[in-house]
mmCIF file of C-alpha atoms in Angstrom:
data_model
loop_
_atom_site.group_PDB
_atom_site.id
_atom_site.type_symbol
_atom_site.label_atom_id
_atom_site.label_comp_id
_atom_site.label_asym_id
_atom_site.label_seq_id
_atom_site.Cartn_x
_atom_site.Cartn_y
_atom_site.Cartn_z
ATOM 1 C CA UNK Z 1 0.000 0.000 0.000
ATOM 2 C CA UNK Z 2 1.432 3.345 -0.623
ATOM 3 C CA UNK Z 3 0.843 6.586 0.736
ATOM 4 C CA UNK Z 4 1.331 10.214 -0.265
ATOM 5 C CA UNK Z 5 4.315 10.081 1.939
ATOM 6 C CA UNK Z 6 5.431 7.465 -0.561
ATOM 7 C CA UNK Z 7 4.571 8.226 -3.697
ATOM 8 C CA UNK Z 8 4.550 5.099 -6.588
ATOM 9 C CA UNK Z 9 7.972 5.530 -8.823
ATOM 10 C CA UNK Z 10 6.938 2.464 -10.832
ATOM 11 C CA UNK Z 11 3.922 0.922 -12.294
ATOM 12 C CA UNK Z 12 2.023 -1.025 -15.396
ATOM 13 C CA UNK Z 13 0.923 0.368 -19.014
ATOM 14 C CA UNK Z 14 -0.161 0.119 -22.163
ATOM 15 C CA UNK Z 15 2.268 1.705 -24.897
ATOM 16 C CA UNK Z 16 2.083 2.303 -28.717
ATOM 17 C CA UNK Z 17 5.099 3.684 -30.542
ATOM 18 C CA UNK Z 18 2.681 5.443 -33.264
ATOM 19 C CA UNK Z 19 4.481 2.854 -36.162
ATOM 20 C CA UNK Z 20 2.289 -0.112 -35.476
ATOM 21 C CA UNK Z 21 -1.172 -0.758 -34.247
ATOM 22 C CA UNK Z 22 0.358 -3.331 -31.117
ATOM 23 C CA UNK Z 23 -0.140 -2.579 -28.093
ATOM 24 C CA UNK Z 24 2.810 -3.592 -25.458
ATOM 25 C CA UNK Z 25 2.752 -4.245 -21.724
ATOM 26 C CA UNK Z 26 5.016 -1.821 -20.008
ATOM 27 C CA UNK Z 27 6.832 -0.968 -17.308
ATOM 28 C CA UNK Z 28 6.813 2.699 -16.621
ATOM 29 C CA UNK Z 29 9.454 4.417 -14.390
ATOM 30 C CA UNK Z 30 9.630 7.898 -12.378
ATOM 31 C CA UNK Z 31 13.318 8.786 -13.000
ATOM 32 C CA UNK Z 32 14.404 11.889 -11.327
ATOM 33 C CA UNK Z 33 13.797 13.846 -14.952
ATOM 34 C CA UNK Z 34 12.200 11.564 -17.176
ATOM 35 C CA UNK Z 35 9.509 8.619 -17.607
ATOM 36 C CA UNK Z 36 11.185 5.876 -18.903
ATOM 37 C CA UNK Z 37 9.220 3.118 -20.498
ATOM 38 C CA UNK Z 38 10.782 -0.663 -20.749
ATOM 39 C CA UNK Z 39 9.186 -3.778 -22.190
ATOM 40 C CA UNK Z 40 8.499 -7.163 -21.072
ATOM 41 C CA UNK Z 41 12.663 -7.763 -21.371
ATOM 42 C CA UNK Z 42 13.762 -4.675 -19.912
ATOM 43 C CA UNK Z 43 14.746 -3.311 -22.801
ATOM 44 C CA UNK Z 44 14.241 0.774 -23.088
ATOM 45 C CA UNK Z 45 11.484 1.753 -25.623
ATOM 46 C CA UNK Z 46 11.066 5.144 -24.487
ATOM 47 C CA UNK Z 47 12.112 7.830 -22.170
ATOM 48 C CA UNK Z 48 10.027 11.060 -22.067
ATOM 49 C CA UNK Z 49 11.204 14.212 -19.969
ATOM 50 C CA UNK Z 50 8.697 15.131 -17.589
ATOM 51 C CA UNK Z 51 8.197 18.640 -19.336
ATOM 52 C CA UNK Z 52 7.608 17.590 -22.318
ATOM 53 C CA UNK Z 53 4.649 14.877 -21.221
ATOM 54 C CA UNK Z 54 1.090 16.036 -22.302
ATOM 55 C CA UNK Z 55 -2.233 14.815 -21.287
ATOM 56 C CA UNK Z 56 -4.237 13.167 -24.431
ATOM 57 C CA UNK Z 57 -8.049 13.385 -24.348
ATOM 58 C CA UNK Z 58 -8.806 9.687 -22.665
ATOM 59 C CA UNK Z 59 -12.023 8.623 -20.380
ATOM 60 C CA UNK Z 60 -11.846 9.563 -16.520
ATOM 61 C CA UNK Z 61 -10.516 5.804 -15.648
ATOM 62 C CA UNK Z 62 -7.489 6.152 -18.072
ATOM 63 C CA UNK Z 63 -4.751 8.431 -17.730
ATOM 64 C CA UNK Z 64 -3.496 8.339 -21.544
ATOM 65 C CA UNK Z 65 0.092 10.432 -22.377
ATOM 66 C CA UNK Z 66 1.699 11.690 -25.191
ATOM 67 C CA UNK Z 67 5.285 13.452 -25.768
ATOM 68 C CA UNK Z 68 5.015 16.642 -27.430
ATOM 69 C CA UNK Z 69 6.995 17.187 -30.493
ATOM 70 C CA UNK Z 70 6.449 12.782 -31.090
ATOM 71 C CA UNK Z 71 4.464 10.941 -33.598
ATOM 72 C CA UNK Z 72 1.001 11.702 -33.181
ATOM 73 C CA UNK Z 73 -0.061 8.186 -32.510
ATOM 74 C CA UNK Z 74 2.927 7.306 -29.706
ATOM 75 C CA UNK Z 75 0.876 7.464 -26.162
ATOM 76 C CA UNK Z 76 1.049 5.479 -23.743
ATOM 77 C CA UNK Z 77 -2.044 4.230 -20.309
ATOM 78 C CA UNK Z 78 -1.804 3.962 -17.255
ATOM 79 C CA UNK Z 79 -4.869 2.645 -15.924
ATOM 80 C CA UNK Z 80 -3.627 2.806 -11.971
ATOM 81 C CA UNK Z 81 -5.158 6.131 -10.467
ATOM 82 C CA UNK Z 82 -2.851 5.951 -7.790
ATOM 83 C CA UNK Z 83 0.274 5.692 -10.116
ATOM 84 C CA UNK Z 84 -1.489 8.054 -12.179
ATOM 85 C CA UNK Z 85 -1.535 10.596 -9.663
ATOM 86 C CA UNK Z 86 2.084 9.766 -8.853
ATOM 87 C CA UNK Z 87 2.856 10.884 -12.559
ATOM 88 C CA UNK Z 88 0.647 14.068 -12.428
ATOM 89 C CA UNK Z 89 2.548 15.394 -9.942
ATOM 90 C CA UNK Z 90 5.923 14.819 -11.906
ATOM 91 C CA UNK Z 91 4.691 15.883 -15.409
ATOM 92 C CA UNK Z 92 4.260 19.543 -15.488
ATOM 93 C CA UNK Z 93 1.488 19.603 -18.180
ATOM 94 C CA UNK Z 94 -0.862 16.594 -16.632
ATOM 95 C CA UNK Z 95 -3.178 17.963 -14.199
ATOM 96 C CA UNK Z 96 -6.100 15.431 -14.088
ATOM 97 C CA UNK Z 97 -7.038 17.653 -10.816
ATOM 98 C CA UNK Z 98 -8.308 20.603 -12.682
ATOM 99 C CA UNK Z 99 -5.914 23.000 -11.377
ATOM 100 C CA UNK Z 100 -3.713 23.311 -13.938
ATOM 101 C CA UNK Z 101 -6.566 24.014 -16.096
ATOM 102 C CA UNK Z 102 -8.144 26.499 -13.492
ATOM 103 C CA UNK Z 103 -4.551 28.386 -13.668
ATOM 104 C CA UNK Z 104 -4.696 28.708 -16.895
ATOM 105 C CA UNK Z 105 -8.214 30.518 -17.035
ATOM 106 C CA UNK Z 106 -6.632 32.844 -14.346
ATOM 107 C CA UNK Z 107 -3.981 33.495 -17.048
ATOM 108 C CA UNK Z 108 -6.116 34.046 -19.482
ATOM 109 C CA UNK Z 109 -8.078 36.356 -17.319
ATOM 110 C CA UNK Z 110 -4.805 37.991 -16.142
ATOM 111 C CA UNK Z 111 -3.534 38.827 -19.498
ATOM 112 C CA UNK Z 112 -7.089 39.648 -20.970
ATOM 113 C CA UNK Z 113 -7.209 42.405 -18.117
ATOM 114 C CA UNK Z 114 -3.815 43.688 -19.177
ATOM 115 C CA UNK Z 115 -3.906 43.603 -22.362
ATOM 116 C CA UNK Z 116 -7.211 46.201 -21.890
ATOM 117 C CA UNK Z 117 -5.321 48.019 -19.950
ATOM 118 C CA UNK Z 118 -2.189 48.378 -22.038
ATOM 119 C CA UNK Z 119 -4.544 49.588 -24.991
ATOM 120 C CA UNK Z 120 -6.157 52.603 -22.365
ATOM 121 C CA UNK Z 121 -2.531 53.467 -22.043
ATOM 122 C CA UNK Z 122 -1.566 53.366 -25.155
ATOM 123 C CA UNK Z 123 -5.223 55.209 -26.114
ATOM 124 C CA UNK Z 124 -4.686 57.814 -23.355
ATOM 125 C CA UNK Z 125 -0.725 58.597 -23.401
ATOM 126 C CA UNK Z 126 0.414 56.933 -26.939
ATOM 127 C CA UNK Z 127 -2.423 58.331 -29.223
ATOM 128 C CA UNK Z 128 -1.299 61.770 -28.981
ATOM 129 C CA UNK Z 129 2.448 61.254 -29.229
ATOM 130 C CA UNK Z 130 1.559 58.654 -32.461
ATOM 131 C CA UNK Z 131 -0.700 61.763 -33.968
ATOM 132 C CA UNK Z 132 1.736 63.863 -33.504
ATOM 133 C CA UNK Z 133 4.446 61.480 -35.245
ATOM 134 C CA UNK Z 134 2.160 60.764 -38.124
ATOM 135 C CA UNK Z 135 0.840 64.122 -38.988
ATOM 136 C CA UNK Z 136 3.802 65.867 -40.104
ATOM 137 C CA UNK Z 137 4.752 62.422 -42.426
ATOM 138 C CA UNK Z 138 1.280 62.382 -44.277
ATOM 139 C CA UNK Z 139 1.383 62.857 -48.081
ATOM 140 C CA UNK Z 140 -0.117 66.094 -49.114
ATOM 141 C CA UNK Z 141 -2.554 63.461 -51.395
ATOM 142 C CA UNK Z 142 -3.678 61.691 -48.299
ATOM 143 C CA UNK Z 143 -4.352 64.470 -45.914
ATOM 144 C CA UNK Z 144 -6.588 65.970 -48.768
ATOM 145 C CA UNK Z 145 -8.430 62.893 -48.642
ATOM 146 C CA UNK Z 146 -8.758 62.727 -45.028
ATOM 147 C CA UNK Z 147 -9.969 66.946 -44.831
ATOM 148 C CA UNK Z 148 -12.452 65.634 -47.832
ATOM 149 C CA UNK Z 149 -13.824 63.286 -45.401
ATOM 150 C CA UNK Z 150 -13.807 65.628 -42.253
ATOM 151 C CA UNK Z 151 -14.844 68.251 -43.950
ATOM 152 C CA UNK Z 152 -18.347 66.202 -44.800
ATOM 153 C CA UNK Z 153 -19.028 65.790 -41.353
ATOM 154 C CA UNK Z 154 -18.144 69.474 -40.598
ATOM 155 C CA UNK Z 155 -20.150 70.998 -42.791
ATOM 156 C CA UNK Z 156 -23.027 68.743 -41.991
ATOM 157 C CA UNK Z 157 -22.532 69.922 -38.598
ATOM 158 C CA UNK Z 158 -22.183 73.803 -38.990
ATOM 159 C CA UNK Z 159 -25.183 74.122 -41.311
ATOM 160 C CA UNK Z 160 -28.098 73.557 -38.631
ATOM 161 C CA UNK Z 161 -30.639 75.042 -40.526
ATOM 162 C CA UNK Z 162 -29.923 72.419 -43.677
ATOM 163 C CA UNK Z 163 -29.829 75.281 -46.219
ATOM 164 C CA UNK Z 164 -27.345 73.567 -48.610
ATOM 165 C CA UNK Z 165 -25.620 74.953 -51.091
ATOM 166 C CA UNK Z 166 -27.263 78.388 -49.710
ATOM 167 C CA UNK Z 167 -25.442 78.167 -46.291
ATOM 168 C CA UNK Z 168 -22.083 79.379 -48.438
ATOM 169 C CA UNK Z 169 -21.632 83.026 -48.846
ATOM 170 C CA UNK Z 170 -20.719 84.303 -51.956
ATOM 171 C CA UNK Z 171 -22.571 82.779 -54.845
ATOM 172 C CA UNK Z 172 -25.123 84.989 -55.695
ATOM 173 C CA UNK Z 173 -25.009 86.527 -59.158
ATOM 174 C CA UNK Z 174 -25.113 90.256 -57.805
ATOM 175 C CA UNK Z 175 -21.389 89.244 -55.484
ATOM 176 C CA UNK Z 176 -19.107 89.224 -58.182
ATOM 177 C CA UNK Z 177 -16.970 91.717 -56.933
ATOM 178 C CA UNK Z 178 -17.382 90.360 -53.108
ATOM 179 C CA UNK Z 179 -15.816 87.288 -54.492
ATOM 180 C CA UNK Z 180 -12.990 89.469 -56.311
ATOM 181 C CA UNK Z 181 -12.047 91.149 -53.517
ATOM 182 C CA UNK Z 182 -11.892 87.579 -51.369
ATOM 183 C CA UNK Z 183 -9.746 86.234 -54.013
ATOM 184 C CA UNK Z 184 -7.466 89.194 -53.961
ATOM 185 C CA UNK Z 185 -6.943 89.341 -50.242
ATOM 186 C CA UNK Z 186 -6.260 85.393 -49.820
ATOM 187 C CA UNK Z 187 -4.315 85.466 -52.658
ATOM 188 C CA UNK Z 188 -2.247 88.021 -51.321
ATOM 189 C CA UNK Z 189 -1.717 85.557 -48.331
ATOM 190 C CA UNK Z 190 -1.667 81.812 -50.263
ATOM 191 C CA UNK Z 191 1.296 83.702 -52.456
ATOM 192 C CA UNK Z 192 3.374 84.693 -49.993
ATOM 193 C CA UNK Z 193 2.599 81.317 -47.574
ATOM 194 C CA UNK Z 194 4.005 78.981 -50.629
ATOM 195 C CA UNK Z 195 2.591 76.049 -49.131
ATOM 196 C CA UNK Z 196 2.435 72.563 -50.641
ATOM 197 C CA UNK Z 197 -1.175 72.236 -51.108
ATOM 198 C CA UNK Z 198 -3.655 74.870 -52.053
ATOM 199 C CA UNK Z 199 -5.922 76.811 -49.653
ATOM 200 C CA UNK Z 200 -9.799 76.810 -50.247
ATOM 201 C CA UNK Z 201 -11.182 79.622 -48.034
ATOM 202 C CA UNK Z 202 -15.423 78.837 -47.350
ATOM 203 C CA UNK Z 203 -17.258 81.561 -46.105
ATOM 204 C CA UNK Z 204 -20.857 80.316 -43.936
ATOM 205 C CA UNK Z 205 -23.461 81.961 -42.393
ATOM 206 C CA UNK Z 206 -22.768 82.017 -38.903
ATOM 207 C CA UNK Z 207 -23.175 84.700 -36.813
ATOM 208 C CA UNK Z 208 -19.989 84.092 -34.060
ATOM 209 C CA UNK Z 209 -17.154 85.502 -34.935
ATOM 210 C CA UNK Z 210 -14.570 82.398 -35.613
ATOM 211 C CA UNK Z 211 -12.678 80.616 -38.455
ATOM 212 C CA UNK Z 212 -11.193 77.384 -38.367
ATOM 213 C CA UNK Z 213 -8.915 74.847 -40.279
ATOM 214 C CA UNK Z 214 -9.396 71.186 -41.098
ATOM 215 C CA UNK Z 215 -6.931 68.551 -42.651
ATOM 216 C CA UNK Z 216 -6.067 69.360 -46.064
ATOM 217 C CA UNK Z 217 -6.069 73.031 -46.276
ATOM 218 C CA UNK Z 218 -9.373 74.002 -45.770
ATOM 219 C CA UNK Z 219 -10.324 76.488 -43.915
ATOM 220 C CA UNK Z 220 -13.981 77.987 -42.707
ATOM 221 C CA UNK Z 221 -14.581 81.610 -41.971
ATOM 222 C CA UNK Z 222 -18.033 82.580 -40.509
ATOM 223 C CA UNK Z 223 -20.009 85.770 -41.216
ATOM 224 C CA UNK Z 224 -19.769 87.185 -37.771
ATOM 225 C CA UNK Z 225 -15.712 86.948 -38.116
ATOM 226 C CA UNK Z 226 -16.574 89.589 -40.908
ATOM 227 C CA UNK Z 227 -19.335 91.531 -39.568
ATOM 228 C CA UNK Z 228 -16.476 92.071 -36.678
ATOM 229 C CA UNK Z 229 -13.469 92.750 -38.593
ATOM 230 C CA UNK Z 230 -13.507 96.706 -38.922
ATOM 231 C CA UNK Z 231 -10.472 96.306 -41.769
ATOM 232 C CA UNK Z 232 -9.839 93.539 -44.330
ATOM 233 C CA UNK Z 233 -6.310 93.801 -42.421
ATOM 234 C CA UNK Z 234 -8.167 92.054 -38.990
ATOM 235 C CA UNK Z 235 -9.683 89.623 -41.433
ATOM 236 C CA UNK Z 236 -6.676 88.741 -42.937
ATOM 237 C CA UNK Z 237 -4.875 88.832 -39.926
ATOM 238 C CA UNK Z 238 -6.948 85.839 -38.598
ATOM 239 C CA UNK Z 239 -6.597 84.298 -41.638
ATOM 240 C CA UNK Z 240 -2.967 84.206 -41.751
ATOM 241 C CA UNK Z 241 -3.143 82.568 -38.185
ATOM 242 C CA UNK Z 242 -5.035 80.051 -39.737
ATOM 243 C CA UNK Z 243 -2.678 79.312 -42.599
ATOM 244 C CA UNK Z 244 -0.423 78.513 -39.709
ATOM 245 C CA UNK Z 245 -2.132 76.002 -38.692
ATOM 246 C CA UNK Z 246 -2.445 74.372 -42.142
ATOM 247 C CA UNK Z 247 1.345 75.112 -42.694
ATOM 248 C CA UNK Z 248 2.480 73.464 -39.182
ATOM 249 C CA UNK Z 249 -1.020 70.337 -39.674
ATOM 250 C CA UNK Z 250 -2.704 70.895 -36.618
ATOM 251 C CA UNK Z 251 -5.686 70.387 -37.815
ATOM 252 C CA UNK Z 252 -4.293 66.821 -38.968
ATOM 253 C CA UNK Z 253 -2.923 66.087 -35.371
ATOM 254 C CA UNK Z 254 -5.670 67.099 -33.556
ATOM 255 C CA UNK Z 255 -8.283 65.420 -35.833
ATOM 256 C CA UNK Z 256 -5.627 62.067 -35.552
ATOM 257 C CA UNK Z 257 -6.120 62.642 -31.610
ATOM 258 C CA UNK Z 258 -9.539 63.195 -30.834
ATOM 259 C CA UNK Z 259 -10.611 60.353 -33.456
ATOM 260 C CA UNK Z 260 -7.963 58.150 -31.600
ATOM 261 C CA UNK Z 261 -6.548 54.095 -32.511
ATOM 262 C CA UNK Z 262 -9.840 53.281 -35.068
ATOM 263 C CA UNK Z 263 -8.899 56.860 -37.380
ATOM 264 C CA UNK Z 264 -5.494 56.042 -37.427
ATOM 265 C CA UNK Z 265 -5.643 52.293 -38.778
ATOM 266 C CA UNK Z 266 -8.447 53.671 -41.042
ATOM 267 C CA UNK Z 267 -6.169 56.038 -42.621
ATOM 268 C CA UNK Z 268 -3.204 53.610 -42.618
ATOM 269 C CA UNK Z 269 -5.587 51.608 -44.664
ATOM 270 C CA UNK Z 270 -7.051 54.294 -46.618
ATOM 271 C CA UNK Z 271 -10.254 54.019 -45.646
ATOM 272 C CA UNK Z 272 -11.473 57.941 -44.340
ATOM 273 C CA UNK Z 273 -15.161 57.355 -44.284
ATOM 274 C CA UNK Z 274 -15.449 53.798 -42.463
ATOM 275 C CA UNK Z 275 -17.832 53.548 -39.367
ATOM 276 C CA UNK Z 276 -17.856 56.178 -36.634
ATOM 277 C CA UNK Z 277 -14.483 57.314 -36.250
ATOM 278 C CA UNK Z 278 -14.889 59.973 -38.967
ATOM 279 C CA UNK Z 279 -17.536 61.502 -36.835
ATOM 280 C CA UNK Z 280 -15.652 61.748 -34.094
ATOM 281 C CA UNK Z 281 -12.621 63.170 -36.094
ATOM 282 C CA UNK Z 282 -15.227 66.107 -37.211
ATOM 283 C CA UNK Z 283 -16.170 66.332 -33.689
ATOM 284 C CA UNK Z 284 -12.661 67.055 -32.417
ATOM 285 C CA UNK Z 285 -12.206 69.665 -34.993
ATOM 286 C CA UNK Z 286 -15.041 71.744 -33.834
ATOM 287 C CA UNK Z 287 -15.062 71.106 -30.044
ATOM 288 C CA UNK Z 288 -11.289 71.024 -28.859
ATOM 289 C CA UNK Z 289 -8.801 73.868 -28.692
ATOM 290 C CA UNK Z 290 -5.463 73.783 -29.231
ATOM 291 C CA UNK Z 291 -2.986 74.555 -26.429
ATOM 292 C CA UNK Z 292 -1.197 77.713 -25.829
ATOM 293 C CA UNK Z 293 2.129 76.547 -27.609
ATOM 294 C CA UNK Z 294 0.567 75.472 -30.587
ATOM 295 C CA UNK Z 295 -1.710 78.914 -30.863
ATOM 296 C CA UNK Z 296 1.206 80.896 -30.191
ATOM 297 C CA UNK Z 297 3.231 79.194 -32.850
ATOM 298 C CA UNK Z 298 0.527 79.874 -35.484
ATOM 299 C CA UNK Z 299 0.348 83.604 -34.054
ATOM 300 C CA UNK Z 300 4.268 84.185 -34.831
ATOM 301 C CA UNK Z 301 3.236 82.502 -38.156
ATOM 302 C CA UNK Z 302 0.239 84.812 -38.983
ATOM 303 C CA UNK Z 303 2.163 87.881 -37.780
ATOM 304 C CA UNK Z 304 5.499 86.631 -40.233
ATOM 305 C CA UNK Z 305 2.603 85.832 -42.917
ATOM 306 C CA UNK Z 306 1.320 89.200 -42.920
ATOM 307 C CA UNK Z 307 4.279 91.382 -43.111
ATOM 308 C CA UNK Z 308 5.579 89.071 -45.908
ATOM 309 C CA UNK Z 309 2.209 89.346 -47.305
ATOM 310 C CA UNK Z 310 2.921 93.378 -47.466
ATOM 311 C CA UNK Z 311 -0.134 93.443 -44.781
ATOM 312 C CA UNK Z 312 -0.391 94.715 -40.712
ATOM 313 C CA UNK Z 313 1.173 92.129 -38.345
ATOM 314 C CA UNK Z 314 -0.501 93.937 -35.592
ATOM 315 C CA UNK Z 315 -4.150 93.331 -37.029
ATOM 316 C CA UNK Z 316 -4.175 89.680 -35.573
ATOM 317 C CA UNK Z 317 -3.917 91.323 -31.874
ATOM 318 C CA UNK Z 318 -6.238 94.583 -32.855
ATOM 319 C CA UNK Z 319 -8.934 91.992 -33.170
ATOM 320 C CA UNK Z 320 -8.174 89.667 -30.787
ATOM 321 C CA UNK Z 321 -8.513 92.281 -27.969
ATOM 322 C CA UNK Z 322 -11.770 92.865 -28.821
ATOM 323 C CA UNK Z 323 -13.474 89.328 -29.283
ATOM 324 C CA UNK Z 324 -11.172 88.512 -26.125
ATOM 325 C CA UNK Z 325 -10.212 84.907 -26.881
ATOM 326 C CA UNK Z 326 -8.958 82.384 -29.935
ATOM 327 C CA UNK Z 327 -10.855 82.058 -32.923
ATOM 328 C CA UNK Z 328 -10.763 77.936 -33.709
ATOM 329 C CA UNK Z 329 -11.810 75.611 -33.379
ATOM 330 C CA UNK Z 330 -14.352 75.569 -30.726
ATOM 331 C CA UNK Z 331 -17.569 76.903 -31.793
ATOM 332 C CA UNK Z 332 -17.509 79.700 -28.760
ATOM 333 C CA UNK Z 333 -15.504 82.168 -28.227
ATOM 334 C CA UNK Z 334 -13.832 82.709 -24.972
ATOM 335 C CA UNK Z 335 -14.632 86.009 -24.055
ATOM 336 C CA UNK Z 336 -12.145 86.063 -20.812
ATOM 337 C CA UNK Z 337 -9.454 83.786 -21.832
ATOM 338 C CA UNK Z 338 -6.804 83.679 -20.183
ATOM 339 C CA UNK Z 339 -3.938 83.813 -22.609
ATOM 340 C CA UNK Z 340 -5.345 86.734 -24.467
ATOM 341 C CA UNK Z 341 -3.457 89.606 -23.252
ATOM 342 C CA UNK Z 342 -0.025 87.733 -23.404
ATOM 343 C CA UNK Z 343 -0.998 86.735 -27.084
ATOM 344 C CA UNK Z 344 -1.657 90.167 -28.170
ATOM 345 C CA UNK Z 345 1.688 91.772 -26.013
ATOM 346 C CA UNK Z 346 3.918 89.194 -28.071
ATOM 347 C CA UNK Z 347 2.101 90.046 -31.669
ATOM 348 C CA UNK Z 348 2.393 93.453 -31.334
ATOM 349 C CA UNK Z 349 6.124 92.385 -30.215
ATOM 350 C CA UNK Z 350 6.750 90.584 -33.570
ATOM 351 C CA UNK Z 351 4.779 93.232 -35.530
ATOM 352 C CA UNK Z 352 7.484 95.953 -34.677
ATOM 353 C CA UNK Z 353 4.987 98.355 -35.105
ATOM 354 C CA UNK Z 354 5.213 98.446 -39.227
ATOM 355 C CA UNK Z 355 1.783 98.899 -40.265
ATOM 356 C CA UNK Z 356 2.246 97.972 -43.971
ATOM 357 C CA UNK Z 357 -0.255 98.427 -46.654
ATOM 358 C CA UNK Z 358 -3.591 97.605 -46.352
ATOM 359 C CA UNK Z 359 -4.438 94.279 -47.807
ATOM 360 C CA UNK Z 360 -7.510 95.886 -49.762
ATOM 361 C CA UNK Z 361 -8.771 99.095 -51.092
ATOM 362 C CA UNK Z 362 -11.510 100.499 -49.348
ATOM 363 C CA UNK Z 363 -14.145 99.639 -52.239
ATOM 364 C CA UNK Z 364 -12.849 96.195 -52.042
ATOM 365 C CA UNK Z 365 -13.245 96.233 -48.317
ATOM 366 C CA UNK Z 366 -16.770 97.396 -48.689
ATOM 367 C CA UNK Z 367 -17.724 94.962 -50.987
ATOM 368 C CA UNK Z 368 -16.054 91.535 -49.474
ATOM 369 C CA UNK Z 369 -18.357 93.112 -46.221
ATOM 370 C CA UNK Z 370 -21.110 92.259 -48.481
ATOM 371 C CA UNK Z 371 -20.393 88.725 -49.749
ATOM 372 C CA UNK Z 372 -23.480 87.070 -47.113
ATOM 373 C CA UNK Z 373 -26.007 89.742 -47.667
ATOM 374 C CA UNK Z 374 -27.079 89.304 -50.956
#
């Protein structure tokens, strides 16, 4: 009789080598590393290290093994439980217990749980250092395609009232010169920003005063920004600050941020318009704001932009005193924000005072004042 104090080290079995169908009587072994498994004579047939030993699907009274890596039909029975249990606790993959199978769910569990958490990490700390990696790489062809697909949800967005093709400024037959005098003042700018990919400047009705950029060059401009402007130097001004941003692709970045993993492997594979992440990329453009370095970066730009442009560097901070905050992309405008007064000290810094020439006549002025009133 032997007890758990004395475990069995040998015992009786069934073996097939897996090269014919005989069966043999065996005599099975617990070596200090291996099973060894001798015939009738004594003479070795196999010897299996114990880590290598798996458990082969058998019925509860049979405890059938199989050495990993071995023909597929080599396995070998032991039909003692008590020698059985002497091998499970040598042989490192046999568990007839249940534990080792109950580990492994923990495992999976474990590793399941971590591997969510890895991807909150990586959504909450590596999305915005991969946008920011990405943006500056993308083809000129491919962020056009992704501000085409951004811009549909955008526009969708800013025109609440569903007027269509009437929600653009501009188009009426009696606005020809409106439109002139547009195209001469962001010409002025898109000549003297030599940028890679051409500007497309979309004038809305909406009354607050704001413009914004999205991937690809485009940027909005809302009647109020107008209506508040009281020189087509302010307008331009703001507009120049937005070329920054289309020069330096924050737009990109920020839509590659707020959209997060699902935009990213969407645009890896091309695909702009798949599911909800283009939504959210939309959404992101016209509910975040960019931080203070990147605003101040596209101020230096706008103020360089202007004076290169033969324009009032100064005009960006004339107008931003008086609307009191940024101008994208958020839909409000801060009226008390914080950085204001420090924005407007270092413009008029850069500006050096050099007023320039103004960026239209005053006819053209008066008519671009026009363009959403007819």
């Amino acid at each position: 009789m032997t007890d758990a104090s004395h475990p069995m080290t040998a015992g009786a079995g069934i073996f097939f080598d897996g090269r014919v169908s005989a069966r043999r009587d065996v005599r099975v072994t617990l070596g200090p590393r291996t099973l060894q498994i001798d015939d009738a004579a004594g003479r070795l047939l196999a010897e299996w290290p114990y880590d290598e030993i798996e458990s082969l699907s058998a019925p509860d009274t049979v405890l059938r093994l199989g050495r990993h890596g071995n023909a597929p039909l080599e396995r070998l029975e032991i039909f003692d439980p008590v020698f059985a249990a002497a091998v499970d606790a040598r042989a490192t993959q046999v568990d007839r217990s249940g534990g080792l199978q109950h580990r492994q769910r923990l495992t999976v569990v474990g590793l399941s749980v971590i591997a969510v958490a890895s991807l909150l990490v990586v959504a909450w700390l590596g999305v915005p250092a991969l946008a920011a990696r990405i943006a500056p790489l993308l083809p000129v062809a491919v962020e056009r395609k992704l501000g085409a697909a951004v811009d549909l949800q955008v526009r969708n967005a800013l025109d609440t009232q569903h007027a269509g093709a009437a929600f653009e400024c501009g188009n009426g037959a009696g606005q020809a010169a409106a439109r002139a005098a547009l195209g001469r003042l962001t010409g002025r700018l898109e000549t003297a920003a030599t940028l890679s990919m051409p500007l497309k400047f979309t004038i809305v009705h909406r009354k607050e005063a704001n413009a914004f950029a999205i991937p690809g060059g485009q940027i909005y401009v809302f009647e109020g920004l107008i209506d508040t402007a009281r020189d087509a130097d302010e307008l331009a001004g703001v507009l120049a600050h937005e070329i920054g941003h289309v020069a330096h692709r924050d737009g990109t970045r920020a839509v590659l941020q707020g959209a997060g993993l699902s935009f990213m492997f969407g645009m890896l594979l091309g695909d702009f318009v798949g599911g909800g992440a283009v939504v959210l990329a939309a959404k992101s453009v016209l509910k975040s704001s960019y931080s203070r370095d990147v605003e101040a970066a596209a101020d230096v730009y706008g103020v360089g932009l202007m004076q290169k442009a033969g324009g009032n560097g100064a005009a960006l901070a004339a107008i931003l005193t008086r609307i009191g905050g940024a101008t994208e992309p958020g839909m409000k405008i801060l009226r008390d924000h914080p950085d204001t007064k420090a924005r407007v000290a270092v413009i008029e810094r850069l500006a050096h005072g050099i007023a320039g020439q103004a960026m239209l006549s005053p006819a053209e002025w008066s008519a671009l004042r026009g363009i959403c009133k007819g």
